Amino acid sequence: MHPLLKFAALALFVEAVTSDHQPQQALPGCKSTCGDIQIPYPFGIGNSTTQNHTPCYMNSKFILTCKNNSKLIRGTNIPVLDINPLGQMVFSFSVSYFCTNNSSKSTANSPFLRVPSLTISSTENKFITVGCDSYGYLNSNFKGATYSTGCLTRCYDYDPKMVIGNNTGKCTGLGCCQVDIPPLMRNITIQSSQFPDSTPSVKHYCSYSFIAKQGSYSFSVDDLNNLPKKRFPMVVNWAVSSESCQIAQTKANYACKENSECVDNDLDYDGYRCNCSKGFEGNPYLPGGCSDIDECATEYHGCKSKANCNNTFGNYTCFCPEGEIGDGTEGGGCQLEHNENANRIVLPTVLGAGAVFIVLFVMIIFYSINQKRKLTKLKEKFYKQNGGSILEQKLSQRQDSSSSQIAHIFKENELKKATNNFDESLIIGRGGFGTVFKGELEDKRIVAIKKSKTIDESQIEQFINEVDVVSQINHRNVVKLLGCCLETEVPLLVYEFVSNGTLSELIHKEIGKVNNVSWKTRLKIAAEVAGALSYLHSAASIPIIHRDVKCDNILLDGTNTAKVSDFGASRLVPLDQMEVATMVQGTIGYLDPEYMQTSQLTEKSDVYSFGVVLVELLTGEKPFSFGRAEDRRSLAMHFLSCLKKDNVFEVIQDGLLNEENEREIKEVAVLAAKCLRLRGEERPSMKEVAMELEGMQLIDKQSWIYEDVNIEESRYLLHESSSSLYELGDSSKQGDYGYDSLKDHVLIALDDGR
């Protein structure tokens, strides 16, 4: 057997030994199973029947209960389905539901898991929502903050065939949506809810949200009427403690015993665990630690035979018996010492080995050539599939125009070299839909390379058109798209690199640090962003709606000059259209409520999102947080509520307001209120917003006469603005909605982008 195969077989043997011989997993005198579930230490039940009745568990967080000698329980009522001694458990966890009946009465539950020492596995689970007009979110609370993720599924103009046609067991987004779970979520709560019914003819009244182990849930259209299961298996990660290995090894209660090693480099775990070292097996937490594996006792070793194998502590060696030479391995073997007979044997062996070597060498060359051809064909396939010929045609039409910006089509090898083969240490941004790497091109330009996860093949032509149009944008406050690479399965986008982080990072400093960003800097940034959006809406060759305006998508250079970025969710608007019908996409806290209700995207949707950015600049608060009181979770709604009560200065960030900027802050508050009007037609255009902000910058702040004249006017504008936001007039009779309905339903954030 080839040595490499031997070593692979050895790895399988170690696993087989663990399962067949079942090394001791529990402390002496302790219960080792409950039903058919093994209970490895540090977990345990009760006290030992020997060992002076010491606890069978390491500490209180590892206590388990066995009910009726068959049902393993964690805490008071969490069923345990399996325990992996390497750091995982499988729980049976409840489904969250929200149900209404014909009389509009509702029932709901929100299952929770309050165990700070356990984190939800981001690699082994999915968060799933089932229903029509349904949404669900997963909340996690730790270190004083709340974090959330979730998804929604809606059924506008419901056609049963559309859902039934997708009844393949997969959760595709029709009737069922799913998202990845971020690492380190703990202390979780699952909440399911419903949008106002957009399809009254459909009699569905329940929404379901739950965490499920990968592969444990298969979607069926029947689940829209009634989800048969009330619980699903969920994988959680456990660690000995939240300390790092470096700190834990200095303490007396360090858990890793003899012949084991400490592990703390997995981002999905909060703390350290123990593994048996290579060549050892058993439970690394038990006294005495892991025991040596006798590799020579099996045929799964790298020696010529068992007789040529010598077991050592944690390893083995191969040897040849007396009178023979060689290394004793399967590949090298053993040969008789030199004599006449030996020469007669060795010469043909050498010749045969040489012939084999030549044949293998030729085969390797042919294989390499064949693989290179396959790689070239694959790149050509991706290039064609991603619309390369369409982009070439568009670029050739603009080639002769010296004023046009030409998007460059990069080779995959160029970008691999620029990013050191996409080295993870060069990652500068990561989201649910892709990763951004910092890179250096051969001409020494520093760039940002966006590597997306997926792209809709049906939208390739639109994607190419957007690349062509966006690459022509030449505005000092818009991040420049330099080009793209189409030789990969999913296209790569190359942007100019902006060095000073995001506006969100500038505004929201770490806890305990003072935010000293001046009002003048904030006003300058607001004016620059407004100017860029105005340009996109009205001055670009084809109007562009950004669709994801937020502080995270506003980059800053070394002089805090703003640059609008991330056009992954943007839409081009034909010159003869005022609005575009599209799936609702955006970010929680910034979403235009009218767009979310109607799915009709307009330029005024960007205006609303920019209004939220203005409120962030005024208050220093994040746009949405479950950590705030319920009536303050939505920053925009809380801001408008304060306007209505004429106490807007209550929400202005501490230290920002002074006598010199009081009038400007009032005017910006009025402008933000105009942008946040519920009906898009009542909001100003981005051009009007930009002109007003630029005008504020030009006003002489030292003119005390102008200041006195406008104090009362500003107060009037503040009161007038807040009043107009809450007087909907006839629109309320037509089914429009206001603050009360938004408070309960605009809760889900969906990021999208290439």
PDB file of C-alpha atoms in Angstrom, residues 373-392 409-412 416 451 453-457 460-461 463-464 484-492:
ATOM      1  CA  ARG A 373      -6.636  23.609 -20.761  1.00  0.00           C
ATOM      2  CA  LYS A 374      -9.621  22.882 -18.524  1.00  0.00           C
ATOM      3  CA  LEU A 375      -8.898  25.984 -16.425  1.00  0.00           C
ATOM      4  CA  THR A 376      -8.640  28.144 -19.551  1.00  0.00           C
ATOM      5  CA  LYS A 377     -11.940  26.783 -20.898  1.00  0.00           C
ATOM      6  CA  LEU A 378     -13.591  27.325 -17.517  1.00  0.00           C
ATOM      7  CA  LYS A 379     -12.428  30.964 -17.452  1.00  0.00           C
ATOM      8  CA  GLU A 380     -13.765  31.428 -21.006  1.00  0.00           C
ATOM      9  CA  LYS A 381     -17.081  29.892 -19.938  1.00  0.00           C
ATOM     10  CA  PHE A 382     -17.384  32.224 -16.932  1.00  0.00           C
ATOM     11  CA  TYR A 383     -16.345  35.241 -19.043  1.00  0.00           C
ATOM     12  CA  LYS A 384     -19.089  34.515 -21.573  1.00  0.00           C
ATOM     13  CA  GLN A 385     -21.615  33.571 -18.872  1.00  0.00           C
ATOM     14  CA  ASN A 386     -20.946  36.836 -16.999  1.00  0.00           C
ATOM     15  CA  GLY A 387     -21.565  38.998 -20.083  1.00  0.00           C
ATOM     16  CA  GLY A 388     -17.980  39.691 -21.148  1.00  0.00           C
ATOM     17  CA  SER A 389     -18.870  40.075 -24.837  1.00  0.00           C
ATOM     18  CA  ILE A 390     -21.701  42.489 -23.983  1.00  0.00           C
ATOM     19  CA  LEU A 391     -19.350  44.663 -21.893  1.00  0.00           C
ATOM     20  CA  GLU A 392     -16.653  44.596 -24.603  1.00  0.00           C
ATOM     21  CA  ILE A 409     -11.611  44.333 -17.595  1.00  0.00           C
ATOM     22  CA  PHE A 410      -9.130  42.704 -15.206  1.00  0.00           C
ATOM     23  CA  LYS A 411      -7.685  39.192 -15.463  1.00  0.00           C
ATOM     24  CA  GLU A 412      -8.237  36.850 -12.515  1.00  0.00           C
ATOM     25  CA  LYS A 416      -5.038  37.164  -7.214  1.00  0.00           C
ATOM     26  CA  LYS A 451     -15.799  39.352  -4.090  1.00  0.00           C
ATOM     27  CA  LYS A 453     -21.083  35.223  -3.125  1.00  0.00           C
ATOM     28  CA  THR A 454     -23.767  34.926  -5.811  1.00  0.00           C
ATOM     29  CA  ILE A 455     -25.267  36.678  -8.831  1.00  0.00           C
ATOM     30  CA  ASP A 456     -28.612  36.108 -10.537  1.00  0.00           C
ATOM     31  CA  GLU A 457     -27.815  34.792 -14.035  1.00  0.00           C
ATOM     32  CA  ILE A 460     -26.386  39.531 -16.118  1.00  0.00           C
ATOM     33  CA  GLU A 461     -27.275  41.993 -18.873  1.00  0.00           C
ATOM     34  CA  PHE A 463     -25.388  43.935 -14.207  1.00  0.00           C
ATOM     35  CA  ILE A 464     -23.154  44.664 -17.225  1.00  0.00           C
ATOM     36  CA  CYS A 484     -14.368  44.221 -13.066  1.00  0.00           C
ATOM     37  CA  CYS A 485     -13.128  40.660 -13.555  1.00  0.00           C
ATOM     38  CA  LEU A 486     -15.491  38.273 -15.380  1.00  0.00           C
ATOM     39  CA  GLU A 487     -13.261  35.149 -15.442  1.00  0.00           C
ATOM     40  CA  THR A 488     -14.578  33.879 -12.092  1.00  0.00           C
ATOM     41  CA  GLU A 489     -17.877  32.152 -11.348  1.00  0.00           C
ATOM     42  CA  VAL A 490     -19.141  35.344  -9.709  1.00  0.00           C
ATOM     43  CA  PRO A 491     -17.770  38.644 -11.134  1.00  0.00           C
ATOM     44  CA  LEU A 492     -15.270  40.665  -9.065  1.00  0.00           C
TER      45      LEU A 492
END
